[in-house]
Tab-separated table of C-alpha atoms and ligand atoms in Angstrom:
chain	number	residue	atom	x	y	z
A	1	UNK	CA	-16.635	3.471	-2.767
A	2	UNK	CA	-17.956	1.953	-5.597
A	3	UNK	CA	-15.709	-1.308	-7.270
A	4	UNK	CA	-13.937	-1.272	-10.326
A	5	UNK	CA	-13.391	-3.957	-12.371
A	6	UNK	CA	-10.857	-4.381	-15.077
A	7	UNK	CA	-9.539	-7.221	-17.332
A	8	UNK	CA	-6.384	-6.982	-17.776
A	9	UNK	CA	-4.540	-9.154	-20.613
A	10	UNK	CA	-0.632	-9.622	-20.462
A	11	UNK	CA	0.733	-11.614	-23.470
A	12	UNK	CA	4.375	-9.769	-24.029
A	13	UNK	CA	6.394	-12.188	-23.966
A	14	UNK	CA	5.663	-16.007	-23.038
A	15	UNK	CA	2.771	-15.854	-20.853
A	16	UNK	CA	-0.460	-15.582	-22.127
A	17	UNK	CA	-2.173	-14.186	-19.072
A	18	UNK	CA	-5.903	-12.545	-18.329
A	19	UNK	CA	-7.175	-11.064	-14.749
A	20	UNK	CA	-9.712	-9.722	-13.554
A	21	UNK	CA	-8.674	-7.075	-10.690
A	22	UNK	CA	-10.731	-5.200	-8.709
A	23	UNK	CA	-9.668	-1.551	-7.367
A	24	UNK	CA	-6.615	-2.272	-8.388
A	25	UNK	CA	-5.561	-4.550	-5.294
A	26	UNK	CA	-8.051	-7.824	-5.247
A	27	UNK	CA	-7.080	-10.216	-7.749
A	28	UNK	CA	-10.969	-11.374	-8.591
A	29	UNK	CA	-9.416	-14.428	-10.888
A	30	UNK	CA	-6.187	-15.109	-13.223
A	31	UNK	CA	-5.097	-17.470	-15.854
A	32	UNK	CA	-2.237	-17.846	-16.812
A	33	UNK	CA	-0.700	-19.983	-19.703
A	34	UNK	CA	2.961	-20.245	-19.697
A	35	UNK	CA	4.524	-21.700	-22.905
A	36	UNK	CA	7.726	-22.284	-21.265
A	37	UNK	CA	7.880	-25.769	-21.967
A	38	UNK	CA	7.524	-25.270	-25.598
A	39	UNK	CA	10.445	-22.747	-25.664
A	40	UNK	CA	12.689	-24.665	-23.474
A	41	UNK	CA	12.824	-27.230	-26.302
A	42	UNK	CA	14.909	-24.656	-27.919
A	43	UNK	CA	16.635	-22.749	-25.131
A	44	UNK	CA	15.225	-19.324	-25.243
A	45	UNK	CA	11.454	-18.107	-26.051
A	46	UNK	CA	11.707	-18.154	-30.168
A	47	UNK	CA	9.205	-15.513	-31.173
A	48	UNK	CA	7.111	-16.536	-33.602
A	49	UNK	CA	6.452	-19.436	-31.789
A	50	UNK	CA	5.613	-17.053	-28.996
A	51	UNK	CA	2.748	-15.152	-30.901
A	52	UNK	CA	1.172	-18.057	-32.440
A	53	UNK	CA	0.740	-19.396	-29.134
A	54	UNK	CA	-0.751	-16.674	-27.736
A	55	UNK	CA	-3.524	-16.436	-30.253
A	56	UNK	CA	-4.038	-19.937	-30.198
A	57	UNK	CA	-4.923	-19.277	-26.717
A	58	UNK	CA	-6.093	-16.077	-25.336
A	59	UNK	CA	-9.572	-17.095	-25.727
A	60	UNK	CA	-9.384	-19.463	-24.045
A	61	UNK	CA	-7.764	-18.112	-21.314
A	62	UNK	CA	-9.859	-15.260	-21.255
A	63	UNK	CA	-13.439	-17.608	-21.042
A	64	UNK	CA	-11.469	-19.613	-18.080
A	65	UNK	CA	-10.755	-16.301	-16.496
A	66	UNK	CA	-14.509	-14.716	-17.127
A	67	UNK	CA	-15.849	-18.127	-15.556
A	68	UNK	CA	-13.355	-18.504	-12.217
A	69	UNK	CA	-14.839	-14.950	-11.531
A	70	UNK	CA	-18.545	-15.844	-12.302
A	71	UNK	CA	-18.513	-12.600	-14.302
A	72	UNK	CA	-19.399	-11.544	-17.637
A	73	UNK	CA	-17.407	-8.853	-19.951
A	74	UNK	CA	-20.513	-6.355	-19.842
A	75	UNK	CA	-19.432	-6.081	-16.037
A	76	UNK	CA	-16.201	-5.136	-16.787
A	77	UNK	CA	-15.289	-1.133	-16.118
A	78	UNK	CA	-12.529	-1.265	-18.775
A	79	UNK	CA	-9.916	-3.282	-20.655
A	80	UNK	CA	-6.091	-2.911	-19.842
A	81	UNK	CA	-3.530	-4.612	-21.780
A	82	UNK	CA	0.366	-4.733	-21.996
A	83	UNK	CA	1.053	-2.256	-24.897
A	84	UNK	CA	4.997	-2.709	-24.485
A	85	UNK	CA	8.063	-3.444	-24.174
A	86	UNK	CA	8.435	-6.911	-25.063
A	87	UNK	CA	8.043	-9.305	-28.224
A	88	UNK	CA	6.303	-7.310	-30.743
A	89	UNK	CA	4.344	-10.151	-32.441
A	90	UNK	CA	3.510	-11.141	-29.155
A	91	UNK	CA	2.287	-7.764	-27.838
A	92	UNK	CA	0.625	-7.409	-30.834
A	93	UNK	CA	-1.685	-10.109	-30.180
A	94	UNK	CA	-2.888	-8.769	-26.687
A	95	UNK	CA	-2.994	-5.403	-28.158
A	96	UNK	CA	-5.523	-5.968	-30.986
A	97	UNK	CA	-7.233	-8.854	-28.704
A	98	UNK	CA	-7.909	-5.884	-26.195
A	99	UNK	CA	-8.880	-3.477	-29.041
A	100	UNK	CA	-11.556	-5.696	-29.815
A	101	UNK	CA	-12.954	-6.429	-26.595
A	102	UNK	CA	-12.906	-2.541	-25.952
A	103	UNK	CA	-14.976	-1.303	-29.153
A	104	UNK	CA	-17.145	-4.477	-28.931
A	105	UNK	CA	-18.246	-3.859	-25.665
A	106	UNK	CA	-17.958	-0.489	-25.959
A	107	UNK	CA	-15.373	-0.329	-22.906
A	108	UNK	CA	-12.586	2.059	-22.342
A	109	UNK	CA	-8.974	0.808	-23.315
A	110	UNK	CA	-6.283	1.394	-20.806
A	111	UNK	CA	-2.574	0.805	-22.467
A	112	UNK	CA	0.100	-0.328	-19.753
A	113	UNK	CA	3.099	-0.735	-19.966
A	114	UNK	CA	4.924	-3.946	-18.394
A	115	UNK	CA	7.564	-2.537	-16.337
A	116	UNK	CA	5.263	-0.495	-14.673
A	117	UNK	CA	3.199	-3.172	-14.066
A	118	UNK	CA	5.856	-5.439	-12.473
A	119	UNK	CA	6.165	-2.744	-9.719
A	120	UNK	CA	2.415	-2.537	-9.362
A	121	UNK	CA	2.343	-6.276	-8.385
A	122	UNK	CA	3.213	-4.916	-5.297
A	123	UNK	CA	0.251	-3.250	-4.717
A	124	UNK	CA	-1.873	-6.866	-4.894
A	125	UNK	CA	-0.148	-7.561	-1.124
A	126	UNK	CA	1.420	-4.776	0.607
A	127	UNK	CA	0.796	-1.243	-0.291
A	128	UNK	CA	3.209	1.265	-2.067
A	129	UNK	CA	4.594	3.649	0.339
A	130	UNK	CA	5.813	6.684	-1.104
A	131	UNK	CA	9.159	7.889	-1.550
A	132	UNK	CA	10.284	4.677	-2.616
A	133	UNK	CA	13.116	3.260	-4.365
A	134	UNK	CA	12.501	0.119	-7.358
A	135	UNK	CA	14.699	-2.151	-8.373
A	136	UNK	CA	13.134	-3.593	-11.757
A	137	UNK	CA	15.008	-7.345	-12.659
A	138	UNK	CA	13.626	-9.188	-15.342
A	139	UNK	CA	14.961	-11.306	-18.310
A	140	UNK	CA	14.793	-7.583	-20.427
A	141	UNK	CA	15.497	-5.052	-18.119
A	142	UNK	CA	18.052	-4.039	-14.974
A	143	UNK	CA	16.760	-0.977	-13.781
A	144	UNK	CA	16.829	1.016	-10.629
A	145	UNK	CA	14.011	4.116	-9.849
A	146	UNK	CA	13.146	6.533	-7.700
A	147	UNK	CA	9.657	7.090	-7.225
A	148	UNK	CA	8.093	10.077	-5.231
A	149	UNK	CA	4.470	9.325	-5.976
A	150	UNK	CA	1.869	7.122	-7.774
A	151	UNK	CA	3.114	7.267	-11.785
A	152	UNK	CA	5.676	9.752	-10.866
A	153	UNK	CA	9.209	8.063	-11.988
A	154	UNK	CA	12.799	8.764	-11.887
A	155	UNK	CA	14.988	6.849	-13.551
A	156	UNK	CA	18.320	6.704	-11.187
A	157	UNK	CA	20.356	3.623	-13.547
A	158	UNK	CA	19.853	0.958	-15.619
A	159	UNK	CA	22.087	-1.963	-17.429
A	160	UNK	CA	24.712	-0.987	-19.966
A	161	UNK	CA	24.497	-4.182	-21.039
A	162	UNK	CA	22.844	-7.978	-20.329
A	163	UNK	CA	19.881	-7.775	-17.741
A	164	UNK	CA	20.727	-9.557	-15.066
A	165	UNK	CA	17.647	-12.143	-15.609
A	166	UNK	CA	19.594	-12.763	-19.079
A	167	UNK	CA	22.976	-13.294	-17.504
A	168	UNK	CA	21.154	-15.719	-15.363
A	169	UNK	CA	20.062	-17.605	-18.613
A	170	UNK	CA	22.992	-17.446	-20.372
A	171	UNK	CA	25.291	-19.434	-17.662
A	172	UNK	CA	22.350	-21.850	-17.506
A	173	UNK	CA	22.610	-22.426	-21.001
A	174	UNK	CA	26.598	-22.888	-20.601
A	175	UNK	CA	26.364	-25.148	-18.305
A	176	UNK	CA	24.210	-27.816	-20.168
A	177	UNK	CA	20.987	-26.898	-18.052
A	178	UNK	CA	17.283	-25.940	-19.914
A	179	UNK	CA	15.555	-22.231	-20.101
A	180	UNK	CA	14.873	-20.329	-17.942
A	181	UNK	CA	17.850	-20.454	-16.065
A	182	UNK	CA	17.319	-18.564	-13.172
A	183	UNK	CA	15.177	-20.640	-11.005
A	184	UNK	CA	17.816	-23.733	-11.365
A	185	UNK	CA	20.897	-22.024	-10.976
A	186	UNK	CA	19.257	-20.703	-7.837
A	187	UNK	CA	18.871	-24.038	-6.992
A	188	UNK	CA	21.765	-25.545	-7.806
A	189	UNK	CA	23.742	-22.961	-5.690
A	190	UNK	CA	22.187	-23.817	-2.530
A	191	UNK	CA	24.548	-27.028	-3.150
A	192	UNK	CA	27.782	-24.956	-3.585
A	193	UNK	CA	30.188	-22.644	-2.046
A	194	UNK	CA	32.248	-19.804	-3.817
A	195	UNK	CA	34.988	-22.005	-5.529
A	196	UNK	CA	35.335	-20.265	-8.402
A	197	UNK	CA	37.051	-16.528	-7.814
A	198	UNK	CA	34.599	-14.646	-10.665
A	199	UNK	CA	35.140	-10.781	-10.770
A	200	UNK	CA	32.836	-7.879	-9.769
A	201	UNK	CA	32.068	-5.656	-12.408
A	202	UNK	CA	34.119	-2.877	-12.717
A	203	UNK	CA	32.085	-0.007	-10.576
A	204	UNK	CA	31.894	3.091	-12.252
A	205	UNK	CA	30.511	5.159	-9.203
A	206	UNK	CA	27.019	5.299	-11.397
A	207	UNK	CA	23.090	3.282	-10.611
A	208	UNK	CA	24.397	1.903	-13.863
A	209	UNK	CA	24.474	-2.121	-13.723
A	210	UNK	CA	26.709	-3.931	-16.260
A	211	UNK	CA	26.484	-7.837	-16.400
A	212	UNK	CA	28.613	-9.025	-19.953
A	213	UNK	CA	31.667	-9.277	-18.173
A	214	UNK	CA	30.327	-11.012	-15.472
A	215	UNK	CA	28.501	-13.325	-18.418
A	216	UNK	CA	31.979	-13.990	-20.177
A	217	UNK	CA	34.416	-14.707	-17.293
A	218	UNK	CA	31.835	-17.573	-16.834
A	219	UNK	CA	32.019	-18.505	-20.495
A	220	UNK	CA	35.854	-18.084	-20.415
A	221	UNK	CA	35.967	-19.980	-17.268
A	222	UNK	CA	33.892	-23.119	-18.928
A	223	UNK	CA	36.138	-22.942	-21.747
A	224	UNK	CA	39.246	-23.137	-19.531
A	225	UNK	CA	38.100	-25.844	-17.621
A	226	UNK	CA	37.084	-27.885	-20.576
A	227	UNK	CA	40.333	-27.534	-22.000
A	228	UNK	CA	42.397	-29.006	-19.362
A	229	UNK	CA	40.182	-31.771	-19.126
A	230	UNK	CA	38.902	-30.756	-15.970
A	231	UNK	CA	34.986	-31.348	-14.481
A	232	UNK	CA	32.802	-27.631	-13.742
A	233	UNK	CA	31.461	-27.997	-10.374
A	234	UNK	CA	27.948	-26.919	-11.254
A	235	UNK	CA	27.009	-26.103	-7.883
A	236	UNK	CA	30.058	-24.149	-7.008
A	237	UNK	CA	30.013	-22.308	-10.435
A	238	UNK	CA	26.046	-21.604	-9.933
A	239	UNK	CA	26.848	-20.095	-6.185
A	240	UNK	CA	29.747	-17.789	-7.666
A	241	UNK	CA	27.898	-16.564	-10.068
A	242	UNK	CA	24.583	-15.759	-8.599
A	243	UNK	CA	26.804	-14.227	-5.888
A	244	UNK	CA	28.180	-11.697	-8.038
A	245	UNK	CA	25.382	-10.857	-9.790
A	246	UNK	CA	23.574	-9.969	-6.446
A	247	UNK	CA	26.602	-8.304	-5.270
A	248	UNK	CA	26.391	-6.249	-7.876
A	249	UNK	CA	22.403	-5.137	-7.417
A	250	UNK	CA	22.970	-4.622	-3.315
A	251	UNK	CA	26.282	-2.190	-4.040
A	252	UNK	CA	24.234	-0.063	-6.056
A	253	UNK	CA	20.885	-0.100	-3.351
A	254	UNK	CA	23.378	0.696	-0.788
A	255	UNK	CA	24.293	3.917	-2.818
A	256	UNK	CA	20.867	4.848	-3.465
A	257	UNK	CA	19.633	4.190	0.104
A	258	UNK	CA	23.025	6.959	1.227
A	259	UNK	CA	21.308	9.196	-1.290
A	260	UNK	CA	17.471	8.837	-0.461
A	261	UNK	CA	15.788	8.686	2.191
A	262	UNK	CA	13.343	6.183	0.921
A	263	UNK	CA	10.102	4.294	3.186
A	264	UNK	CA	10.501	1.093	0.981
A	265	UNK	CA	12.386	-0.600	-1.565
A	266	UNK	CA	10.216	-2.493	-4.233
A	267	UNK	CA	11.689	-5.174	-6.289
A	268	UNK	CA	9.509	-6.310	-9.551
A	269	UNK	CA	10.191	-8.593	-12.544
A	270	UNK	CA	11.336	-12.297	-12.907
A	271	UNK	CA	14.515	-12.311	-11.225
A	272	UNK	CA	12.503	-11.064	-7.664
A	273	UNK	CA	11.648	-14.568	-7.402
A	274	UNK	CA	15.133	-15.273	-6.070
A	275	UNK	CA	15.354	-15.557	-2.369
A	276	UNK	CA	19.473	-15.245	-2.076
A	277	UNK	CA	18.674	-12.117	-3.687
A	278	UNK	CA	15.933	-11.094	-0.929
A	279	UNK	CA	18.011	-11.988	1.946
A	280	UNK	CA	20.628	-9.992	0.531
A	281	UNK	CA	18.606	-7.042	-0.548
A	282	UNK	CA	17.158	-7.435	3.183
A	283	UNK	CA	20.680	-7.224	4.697
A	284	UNK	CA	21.354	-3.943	2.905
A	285	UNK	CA	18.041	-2.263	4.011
A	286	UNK	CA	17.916	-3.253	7.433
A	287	UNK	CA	20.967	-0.711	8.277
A	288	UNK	CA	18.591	1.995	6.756
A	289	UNK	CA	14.902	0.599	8.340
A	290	UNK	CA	13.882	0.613	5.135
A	291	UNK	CA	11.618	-2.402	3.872
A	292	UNK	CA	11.817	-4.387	1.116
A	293	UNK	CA	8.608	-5.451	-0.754
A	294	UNK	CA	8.689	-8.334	-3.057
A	295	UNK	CA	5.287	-10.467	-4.860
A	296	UNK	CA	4.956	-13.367	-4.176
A	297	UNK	CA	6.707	-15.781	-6.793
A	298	UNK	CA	3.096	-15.790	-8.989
A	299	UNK	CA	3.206	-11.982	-9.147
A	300	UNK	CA	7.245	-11.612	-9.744
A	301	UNK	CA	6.773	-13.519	-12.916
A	302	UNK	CA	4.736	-11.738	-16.279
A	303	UNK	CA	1.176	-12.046	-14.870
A	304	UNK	CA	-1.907	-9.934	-15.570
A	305	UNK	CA	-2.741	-9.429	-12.506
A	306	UNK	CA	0.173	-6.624	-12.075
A	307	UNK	CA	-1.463	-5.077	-15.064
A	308	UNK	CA	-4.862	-4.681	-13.887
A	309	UNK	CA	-2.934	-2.830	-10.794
A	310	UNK	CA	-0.954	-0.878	-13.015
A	311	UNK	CA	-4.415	0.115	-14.910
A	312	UNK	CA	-6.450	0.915	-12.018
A	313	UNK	CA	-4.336	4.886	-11.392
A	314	UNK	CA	-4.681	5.195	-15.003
A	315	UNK	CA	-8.616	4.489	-15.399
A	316	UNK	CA	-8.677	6.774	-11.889
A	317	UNK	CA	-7.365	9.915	-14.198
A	318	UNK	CA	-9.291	8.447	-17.251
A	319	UNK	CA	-6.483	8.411	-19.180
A	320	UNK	CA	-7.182	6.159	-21.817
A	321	UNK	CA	-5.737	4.704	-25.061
A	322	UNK	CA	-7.209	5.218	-28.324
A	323	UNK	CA	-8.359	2.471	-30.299
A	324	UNK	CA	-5.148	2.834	-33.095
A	325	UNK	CA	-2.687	2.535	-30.095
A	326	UNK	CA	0.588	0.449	-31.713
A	327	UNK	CA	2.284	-2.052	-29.482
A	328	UNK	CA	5.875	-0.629	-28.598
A	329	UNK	CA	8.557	-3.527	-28.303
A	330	UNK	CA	10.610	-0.795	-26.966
A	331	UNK	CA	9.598	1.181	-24.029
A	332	UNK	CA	10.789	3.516	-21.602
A	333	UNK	CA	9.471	3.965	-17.816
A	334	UNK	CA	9.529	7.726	-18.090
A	335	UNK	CA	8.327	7.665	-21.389
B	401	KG4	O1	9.718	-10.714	-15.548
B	401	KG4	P1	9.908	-12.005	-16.284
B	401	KG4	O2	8.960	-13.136	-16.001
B	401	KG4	O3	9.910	-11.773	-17.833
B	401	KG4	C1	10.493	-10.622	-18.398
B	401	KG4	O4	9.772	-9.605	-18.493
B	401	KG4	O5	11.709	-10.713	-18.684
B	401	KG4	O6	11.410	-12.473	-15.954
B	401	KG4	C2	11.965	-13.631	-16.499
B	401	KG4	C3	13.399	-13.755	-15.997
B	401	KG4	C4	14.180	-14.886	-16.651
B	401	KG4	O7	15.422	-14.383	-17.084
B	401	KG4	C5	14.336	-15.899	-15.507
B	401	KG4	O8	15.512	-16.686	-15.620
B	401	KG4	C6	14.399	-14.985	-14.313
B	401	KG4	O9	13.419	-13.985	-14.576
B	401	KG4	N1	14.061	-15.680	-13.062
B	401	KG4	C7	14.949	-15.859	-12.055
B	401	KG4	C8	14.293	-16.632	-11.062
B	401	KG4	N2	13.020	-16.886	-11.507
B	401	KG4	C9	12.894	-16.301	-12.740
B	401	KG4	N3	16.219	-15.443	-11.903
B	401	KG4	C10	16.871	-15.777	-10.778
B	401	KG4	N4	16.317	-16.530	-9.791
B	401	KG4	C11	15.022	-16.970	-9.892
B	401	KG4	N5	14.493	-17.700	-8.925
B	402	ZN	ZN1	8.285	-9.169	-17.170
């Protein structure tokens, strides 16, 4: 089989990322510039800031990239890029950065978009294994699909409300502590114990995830607490919370795992990155032998790489974007 190379750029929200991936498994090399410390300054990515950023850098990220691979962009078999969802100044820079590079070198474009490349990440370590189930938990999106085959979704639920990764960074920024919240309030609840009573969400029966109330029975709790004078017990809060909000994911893949009979369940996006939420995830599956297949933490997080694997089925089927493809902040799976 002859190899396929693609670059793949990422830049929809805060990473400014460029891979080169081969077959669509063998990540061949990756940069990645994060601007997180710039938005933590301010508690939350601020936009602008985002795209300005990202076309301060992508070149260079992309010449680092070109050079870790000892490869030039004449060797490349197309260009895949992150058309949407996500920040659309931000997309927008990838977008027409990839447009370039495509009629330039007279490449073929390949548009992804970034959910479906969080559950490609997957395929960079361990394999997809149809049927499968995918639980999708980033900072934008709560989502839960059923997958028979490569590209072939069904979307089973999704949140009503907050995603889950947002929930996470919301009681981070309530309790005093910087953006993004989800890797510290994982850490600060291996400290604590469930003190604080905090309520499920109301379960509706549906793969429908809901995470405001949970968000604002932390808020109101804070409040409370501060009022009477009394000190939060960070740790304790952190381990309620993160509790809850995992109880709320492994309810829902216990349904689906009753309803399908499913060889693996693949968890993409940000929030993957949490291990309480593996070992529970792992708990649930094990009474079904089904596995659960998470990246590694630099895959979980917005990469290229997953993009490149996302790209490779599509270049397979040549189906290819045209060179006035728009960016799409919003963006649906099944779309
Ligand atoms: O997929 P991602 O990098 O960007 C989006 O597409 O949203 O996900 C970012 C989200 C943030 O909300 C961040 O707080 C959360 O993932 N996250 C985590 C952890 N690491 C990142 N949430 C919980 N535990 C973690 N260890
Ligand atoms: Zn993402």
């Amino acid at each position: 089989m002859s190899s396929t190379k693609i670059l793949a750029i990422e830049t929809s929200c805060d990473e400014t990322s460029i891979a080169i991936v081969e077959n669509g498994t063998k990540v061949l090399a990756m940069t990645t510039n994060t601007q997180i410390s710039t938005h933590a300054k301010y508690g939350g990515v601020v936009p602008e800031v985002a795209s300005r950023m990202h076309a301060e850098n992508i070149t260079i990220v992309l010449n680092e990239t070109l050079e870790k691979a000892n490869l030039k962009l004449e060797e490349m078999d197309a260009i895949a890029v992150t058309y949407g969802p996500g920040l659309l100044g931000s997309l927008l820079v990838g977008v027409n950065f990839a447009k370039t590079l495509a009629y330039i070198y007279n490449k073929p474009l390949i548009a992804v978009n970034h959910l479906i490349g969080h559950i490609y990440a997957n395929n960079l370590e361990n394999k997809l294994e149809f049927p499968l189930l995918t639980l999708i938990v980033s900072g934008g999106h709560t989502e839960l699909l059923y997958m028979t085959d490569e590209y072939k979704f069904k979307l089973l639920g999704e949140t009503l409300d907050d995603a889950i990764g947002e929930s996470f960074d919301k009681v981070a920024k309530v309790l005093g502590l910087p953006y993004p919240g989800g890797p510290i309030i994982e850490k600060l609840a291996k400290e604590g114990n469930d003190f604080y009573k905090l309520p499920l969400p109301v379960n509706d029966g549906t793969y429908n995830f809901s995470y405001s109330g949970l968000k604002s029975s932390v808020l109101n709790l804070v409040n409370n607490e501060k009022m009477h004078g009394k000190e939060i017990r960070k740790e304790d809060l952190a381990y309620s919370f993160q509790k809850r909000a995992v109880e709320e994911v492994c309810i829902k893949i216990n349904k689906a795992l009753d309803e399908y009979n499913v060889k693996q369940l693949v968890v993409a996006g940000g929030v993957s990155a949490n291990k309480y939420l593996k070992e529970k995830l792992e708990d649930v599956c094990q009474k079904y032998n089904t596995e659960v297949t998470i990246p590694s933490i630099l895959y979980c997080t917005d990469n290229a790489a997953m993009i490149g694997a996302a790209a490779y089925y599509l270049y397979q089927k040549k189906i290819y974007a045209d060179l006035d493809i728009d960016a799409c902040s919003y963006l649906n799976i099944c779309d």
